[in-house]
Structure formats: structure tokens, C-alpha cells
């Protein structure tokens, strides 16, 4: 699962947990189903919000409205519950832990280790209030990621439902951490769009084996045939040389995720970025090719590549 830490040491090095101190919790998450992990995340979020509510009642609101008095000892119990749940959430959601939204929390979660320095001083309440502010920021980051995942790949998508389906499936896979599979499905979505366009215009490839529908050829030949098709009146290519190069690049990237020997992501790229380019390219091709009544110069292409 893309959201999980690869090792306990990696988690400890970044989060420096004070409350979640058992490597077994990560091992359990690595063995659990993705659904079980999601349930644990929701439970952690519910615990955070309960603690925030209790602290709010005591006047700890993490902003200029805070009105706390002498409630530090009572508030500390809710604070520890909140920090434990926050660390549990970051144990299960590496992407959130690495985000800017977690920055403050990754300092406030050290408070229990230093509590003896503050508990009998006027600084105690301020420290708790700062932890509340930092945890609220973490919660906002969590919900922002939920919204981002909801829009991923599908925002402004203008494909027929049967062609859009792969991109919705890819989005759903990304939303629960199946990033590599999500790229494969997004790549399949782009391929389906290309084949639908080729079938719609009845594009044929002539080779030494005879005539073959481009929609039924391998992806490399499909891309090459689409590159050679021209509009009749304008005498311009249906897809440009730049788009052709992009399609071949995306074909290579998509194939790379299907082999165990390759890295999880290509240098300078990410699974989400790659899938987003796949979706945008599919959408742009469909819009350009199907959004006009212009006719093609010829639908038969001689294979010379």
C-alpha cells in the first residue's frame, strides 16, 4: 500500500513518535487488508475529533478564542488521547505525514516527553493550546487530501461513461493507496480512447499481412497509424508529433508499472502525476477528434515504420 511506511525505522525517523511506540502496529497494518487499514484511519480521525471537542469545551481552541484557565491537568488527559490518535493516523497515512499539514503536529507530539518541564508552570496551557492548533491543521490537511482524491483524474473529464469508467476506477484505487495499479488502469483508459477513435473512423493498417483494423492492432502500431492520419481540408495531422511522442512515452511508463523489476515511480515523476497526464491526454484527444465534423483525408495507412 503506497500510504504505508516501508519500515518501522522510517516511520520513527520522520515522526519521532512518543505515544505509538510499537513496531507491531505497523506490521499489523502491512498485513491488514486495505479496507481494515481505512477503518483504522477513520477510527483515529474520530478519536482526534473527540479529543479536540473535549479540549474545546475546556477552552483550548488553538486560536485567539482560547479561554483556558486552570484546566491543564484535566486537558492533559485529552491531549494524550489526541496525540496518540494523531500518531496512529500518520502511521497509516505516510502521504499525510510527509505533507506540510503535519509539520506543526510533528513538533507538538513531543509534548508528553517534556511534560514534566511544563506541568506546574503557566506555559502548560499554552503548550496544550499550540498542540490543539497543530492538530487542527493536521485534520484540515487530511480532509483536503480526501477532496483532492475525489477530484483526481476525473475533474473536467468529458468522455462517454464507458470510456470514463477506467479513470474513475483508477481514481478509486489511488484513494485507498493502490497507486501502481491506478497507473495501469489509467493507461488502459487512454488505450481504450485511442481504440474507440480508430474504430469510429474505421482506420485500417495495410501491411505485408494484409489489412488490419487499427483499433485491433498493438498499441505501438495504433499510435503510429493515428499519427499518420490527416484532416482532409486542412491537411494537418490528427495528432501532432509532440502528442505522438507523449503517447509513446506514456505507453512506456504504463508498461513499466506492469513489471516487478521496475521502480515504483520513474525519476522526477510520481504515480499520480503520470496518471493525471494519461487522463488529460485521453480527454484532449477525444475532445479534438470527436468535437469536429471535419472529414479525414484517408483512413487507410500503409505500415512503413
XYZ file of N, CA and C in Angstrom, residues 11-153:
429
model
N 9.418 5.258 9.776
C 8.353 5.978 10.488
C 8.919 6.727 11.691
N 9.734 6.044 12.494
C 10.302 6.654 13.697
C 11.192 7.830 13.331
N 11.982 7.686 12.279
C 12.899 8.747 11.888
C 12.153 10.019 11.511
N 11.003 9.883 10.854
C 10.277 11.072 10.402
C 9.326 11.607 11.467
N 8.568 10.729 12.106
C 7.520 11.153 13.041
C 8.043 11.332 14.463
N 9.070 10.546 14.843
C 9.583 10.556 16.213
C 8.439 10.413 17.220
N 7.712 9.309 17.154
C 6.507 9.147 17.983
C 6.827 9.031 19.462
N 5.928 9.580 20.266
C 6.022 9.434 21.715
C 4.979 8.454 22.240
N 3.860 8.344 21.521
C 2.736 7.534 22.001
C 2.657 6.195 21.285
N 2.722 6.198 19.970
C 2.697 4.953 19.200
C 4.118 4.416 19.170
N 4.410 3.505 20.052
C 5.800 3.071 20.248
C 6.031 1.603 19.935
N 5.074 0.966 19.266
C 5.196 -0.465 18.992
C 5.330 -0.720 17.499
N 6.419 -1.363 17.100
C 6.616 -1.715 15.693
C 5.544 -2.684 15.215
N 4.941 -3.396 16.162
C 3.891 -4.346 15.806
C 2.682 -3.680 15.172
N 2.442 -2.424 15.493
C 1.286 -1.726 14.915
C 1.486 -1.528 13.411
N 2.728 -1.259 13.002
C 2.996 -1.124 11.576
C 2.941 -2.487 10.893
N 3.500 -3.500 11.535
C 3.456 -4.846 10.946
C 2.014 -5.297 10.744
N 1.169 -4.990 11.703
C -0.246 -5.357 11.574
C -0.860 -4.650 10.360
N -0.553 -3.355 10.218
C -1.103 -2.589 9.096
C -0.620 -3.138 7.761
N 0.622 -3.602 7.715
C 1.169 -4.148 6.472
C 0.507 -5.467 6.091
N -0.058 -6.161 7.091
C -0.720 -7.442 6.834
C -2.230 -7.295 6.674
N -2.789 -6.205 7.198
C -4.237 -5.995 7.104
C -4.660 -5.727 5.665
N -5.940 -5.954 5.411
C -6.492 -5.561 4.118
C -6.551 -4.042 4.051
N -6.638 -3.502 2.846
C -6.733 -2.057 2.699
C -8.002 -1.529 3.365
N -9.056 -2.299 3.334
C -10.296 -1.877 3.975
C -10.101 -1.757 5.483
N -9.421 -2.734 6.079
C -9.168 -2.681 7.523
C -8.316 -1.468 7.887
N -7.337 -1.169 7.032
C -6.492 -0.002 7.275
C -7.305 1.280 7.206
N -8.213 1.366 6.231
C -9.078 2.533 6.131
C -9.946 2.680 7.384
N -10.459 1.577 7.895
C -11.282 1.618 9.108
C -10.461 2.160 10.280
N -9.221 1.705 10.409
C -8.350 2.189 11.477
C -8.086 3.683 11.334
N -7.953 4.145 10.089
C -7.762 5.579 9.850
C -8.968 6.378 10.311
N -10.164 5.887 9.942
C -11.393 6.579 10.334
C -11.537 6.600 11.855
N -11.168 5.494 12.502
C -11.247 5.438 13.967
C -10.274 6.432 14.596
N -9.078 6.549 14.024
C -8.099 7.515 14.534
C -8.617 8.938 14.380
N -9.225 9.233 13.220
C -9.787 10.562 12.999
C -10.916 10.859 13.981
N -11.758 9.868 14.236
C -12.860 10.059 15.188
C -12.312 10.341 16.582
N -11.245 9.648 16.967
C -10.647 9.867 18.290
C -10.037 11.261 18.382
N -9.396 11.711 17.305
C -8.833 13.064 17.284
C -9.938 14.100 17.472
N -11.017 13.935 16.738
C -12.096 14.928 16.795
C -12.815 14.917 18.146
N -12.912 13.733 18.775
C -13.493 13.679 20.135
C -12.609 14.457 21.109
N -11.299 14.235 21.016
C -10.376 14.919 21.927
C -10.393 16.426 21.688
N -10.436 16.835 20.436
C -10.496 18.259 20.120
C -11.773 18.891 20.687
N -12.861 18.144 20.623
C -14.120 18.643 21.161
C -14.037 18.823 22.676
N -13.441 17.849 23.365
C -13.304 17.943 24.820
C -12.401 19.116 25.200
N -11.316 19.290 24.448
C -10.397 20.390 24.736
C -11.043 21.739 24.445
N -11.877 21.770 23.412
C -12.608 22.999 23.091
C -13.529 23.383 24.250
N -14.170 22.380 24.845
C -15.059 22.631 25.987
C -14.285 23.234 27.162
N -13.028 22.827 27.285
C -12.190 23.344 28.375
C -11.550 24.685 28.023
N -11.837 25.173 26.818
C -11.317 26.482 26.424
C -10.097 26.438 25.545
N -9.612 25.224 25.233
C -8.428 25.080 24.373
C -8.891 24.940 22.918
N -8.860 26.061 22.202
C -9.384 26.057 20.831
C -8.282 26.242 19.788
N -7.077 26.486 20.239
C -5.967 26.619 19.304
C -6.001 27.880 18.481
N -6.677 28.918 18.962
C -6.739 30.190 18.231
C -6.942 31.336 19.225
N -7.228 32.486 18.708
C -7.377 33.671 19.565
C -8.608 33.610 20.468
N -9.483 32.623 20.236
C -10.698 32.500 21.045
C -10.471 31.653 22.296
N -9.267 31.110 22.449
C -8.987 30.246 23.591
C -9.181 31.004 24.900
N -9.839 30.349 25.845
C -10.162 30.992 27.140
C -9.793 30.086 28.305
N -8.770 29.234 28.141
C -8.415 28.273 29.187
C -7.971 28.990 30.466
N -8.266 28.334 31.587
C -7.855 28.868 32.883
C -6.922 27.871 33.551
N -7.407 27.208 34.567
C -6.551 26.257 35.287
C -6.961 24.820 34.987
N -7.075 24.499 33.712
C -7.553 23.173 33.330
C -6.447 22.298 32.739
N -5.219 22.663 32.918
C -4.130 21.950 32.240
C -4.069 20.474 32.611
N -4.272 20.151 33.876
C -4.161 18.745 34.291
C -5.266 17.896 33.670
N -6.489 18.420 33.634
C -7.597 17.692 33.010
C -7.395 17.633 31.500
N -6.977 18.763 30.933
C -6.779 18.829 29.483
C -5.682 17.877 29.032
N -4.699 17.642 29.882
C -3.577 16.790 29.501
C -4.043 15.378 29.153
N -5.069 14.883 29.847
C -5.588 13.550 29.547
C -6.155 13.498 28.125
N -6.902 14.524 27.750
C -7.448 14.571 26.392
C -6.327 14.816 25.371
N -5.318 15.590 25.776
C -4.176 15.840 24.891
C -3.478 14.540 24.505
N -3.230 13.688 25.501
C -2.529 12.441 25.202
C -3.363 11.536 24.298
N -4.678 11.536 24.502
C -5.553 10.766 23.606
C -5.458 11.304 22.168
N -5.438 12.628 22.055
C -5.376 13.268 20.746
C -4.050 12.969 20.044
N -2.953 13.057 20.773
C -1.645 12.836 20.165
C -1.444 11.371 19.784
N -1.960 10.461 20.597
C -1.868 9.038 20.240
C -2.623 8.772 18.945
N -3.841 9.296 18.845
C -4.638 9.081 17.638
C -3.985 9.740 16.428
N -3.368 10.900 16.647
C -2.687 11.578 15.549
C -1.510 10.777 15.040
N -0.745 10.210 15.939
C 0.399 9.386 15.530
C -0.082 8.105 14.842
N -1.171 7.545 15.331
C -1.752 6.364 14.684
C -2.169 6.703 13.249
N -2.770 7.872 13.058
C -3.169 8.298 11.714
C -1.952 8.427 10.806
N -0.885 9.026 11.298
C 0.326 9.214 10.491
C 1.054 7.894 10.250
N 0.885 6.939 11.152
C 1.442 5.599 10.928
C 0.787 4.950 9.714
N -0.496 5.219 9.518
C -1.273 4.587 8.448
C -1.333 5.444 7.184
N -0.921 6.692 7.272
C -1.078 7.622 6.149
C 0.244 8.376 5.940
N 1.207 7.716 5.340
C 2.531 8.299 5.124
C 2.445 9.587 4.318
N 1.582 9.600 3.319
C 1.442 10.787 2.471
C 1.049 12.011 3.297
N 0.156 11.836 4.254
C -0.234 12.929 5.136
C 0.930 13.330 6.031
N 1.664 12.343 6.533
C 2.789 12.623 7.426
C 3.873 13.439 6.730
N 4.026 13.249 5.439
C 5.057 13.957 4.675
C 4.584 15.313 4.173
N 3.323 15.641 4.408
C 2.754 16.893 3.903
C 3.035 18.050 4.854
N 2.855 19.268 4.349
C 3.035 20.456 5.184
C 2.022 20.492 6.324
N 0.865 19.865 6.127
C -0.173 19.886 7.158
C 0.283 19.214 8.448
N 1.265 18.322 8.362
C 1.731 17.590 9.544
C 2.889 18.284 10.251
N 3.409 19.355 9.664
C 4.632 19.975 10.191
C 4.497 20.351 11.672
N 3.457 21.095 12.004
C 3.289 21.528 13.394
C 3.065 20.356 14.335
N 2.233 19.404 13.904
C 1.934 18.250 14.759
C 3.209 17.482 15.092
N 4.130 17.390 14.147
C 5.363 16.631 14.370
C 6.303 17.317 15.362
N 5.931 18.504 15.804
C 6.641 19.144 16.911
C 5.816 19.030 18.195
N 4.528 19.208 18.066
C 3.655 19.150 19.253
C 3.565 17.750 19.843
N 3.740 16.710 19.007
C 3.593 15.356 19.546
C 4.712 14.982 20.509
N 5.735 15.835 20.624
C 6.817 15.585 21.583
C 6.459 16.075 22.993
N 5.320 16.758 23.121
C 4.955 17.368 24.401
C 4.923 16.383 25.571
N 4.360 15.160 25.422
C 4.342 14.245 26.579
C 5.729 13.946 27.144
N 6.748 13.895 26.295
C 8.096 13.608 26.779
C 8.654 14.757 27.613
N 8.139 15.958 27.352
C 8.656 17.139 28.060
C 7.650 17.711 29.069
N 6.580 16.946 29.335
C 5.504 17.498 30.146
C 5.950 17.890 31.544
N 6.868 17.141 32.120
C 7.320 17.452 33.473
C 7.940 18.841 33.568
N 8.432 19.345 32.459
C 9.037 20.686 32.451
C 7.978 21.778 32.477
N 6.751 21.423 32.027
C 5.719 22.450 31.863
C 4.532 22.333 32.819
N 4.297 21.147 33.365
C 3.010 20.876 34.023
C 2.705 21.795 35.194
N 3.719 22.287 35.887
C 3.472 23.157 37.033
C 3.786 24.617 36.724
N 3.792 24.937 35.433
C 4.111 26.311 35.036
C 2.957 26.901 34.230
N 3.034 28.217 34.033
C 1.999 28.886 33.230
C 2.119 28.542 31.758
N 3.217 27.932 31.355
C 3.424 27.571 29.943
C 2.629 26.336 29.550
N 2.175 25.559 30.540
C 1.491 24.291 30.247
C 0.271 24.512 29.357
N -0.572 25.471 29.736
C -1.792 25.718 28.969
C -1.466 26.171 27.553
N -0.436 27.021 27.428
C -0.051 27.497 26.096
C 0.454 26.349 25.222
N 1.180 25.439 25.796
C 1.688 24.289 25.048
C 0.537 23.408 24.563
N -0.454 23.191 25.438
C -1.612 22.386 25.040
C -2.373 23.094 23.923
N -2.537 24.395 24.081
C -3.282 25.142 23.058
C -2.561 25.101 21.715
N -1.232 25.158 21.736
C -0.472 25.082 20.483
C -0.639 23.700 19.849
N -0.664 22.652 20.687
C -0.875 21.297 20.165
C -2.248 21.170 19.523
N -3.239 21.828 20.106
C -4.585 21.830 19.520
C -4.547 22.500 18.150
N -3.874 23.650 18.057
C -3.780 24.363 16.781
C -3.096 23.500 15.732
N -2.013 22.839 16.121
C -1.265 21.999 15.171
C -2.076 20.786 14.738
N -2.851 20.228 15.658
C -3.674 19.063 15.313
C -4.833 19.466 14.411
N -5.395 20.636 14.650
C -6.450 21.128 13.752
C -5.906 21.293 12.328
N -4.682 21.745 12.216
C -4.054 21.892 10.900
C -3.874 20.520 10.243
N -3.526 19.523 11.031
C -3.396 18.158 10.523
C -4.742 17.646 10.009
N -5.794 17.909 10.763
C -7.141 17.484 10.365
C -7.546 18.161 9.061
N -7.271 19.450 8.932
C -7.585 20.155 7.687
C -6.832 19.546 6.504
N -5.581 19.175 6.742
C -4.796 18.537 5.682
C -5.366 17.195 5.272
N -5.862 16.453 6.253
C -6.478 15.147 5.970
C -7.701 15.322 5.076
N -8.576 16.268 5.436
C -9.787 16.465 4.644
C -9.481 17.073 3.270
N -8.420 17.877 3.195
C -8.005 18.415 1.898
C -7.560 17.289 0.976
N -6.878 16.285 1.534
C -6.451 15.139 0.727
C -7.648 14.311 0.285
N -8.660 14.195 1.139
C -9.880 13.497 0.734
C -10.514 14.180 -0.474
N -10.560 15.516 -0.441
C -11.135 16.271 -1.556
C -10.274 16.114 -2.802
N -8.972 16.169 -2.621
C -8.052 16.015 -3.746
C -8.223 14.649 -4.397
N -8.364 13.614 -3.572
C -8.553 12.265 -4.100
C -9.875 12.141 -4.847
N -10.891 12.854 -4.391
C -12.193 12.801 -5.048
C -12.135 13.389 -6.452
N -11.307 14.433 -6.633
C -11.213 15.116 -7.924
C -10.160 14.517 -8.847
N -9.266 13.699 -8.293
C -8.146 13.186 -9.067
C -8.617 12.481 -10.336
N -8.031 12.837 -11.470
C -8.261 12.242 -12.789
C -9.617 12.570 -13.408
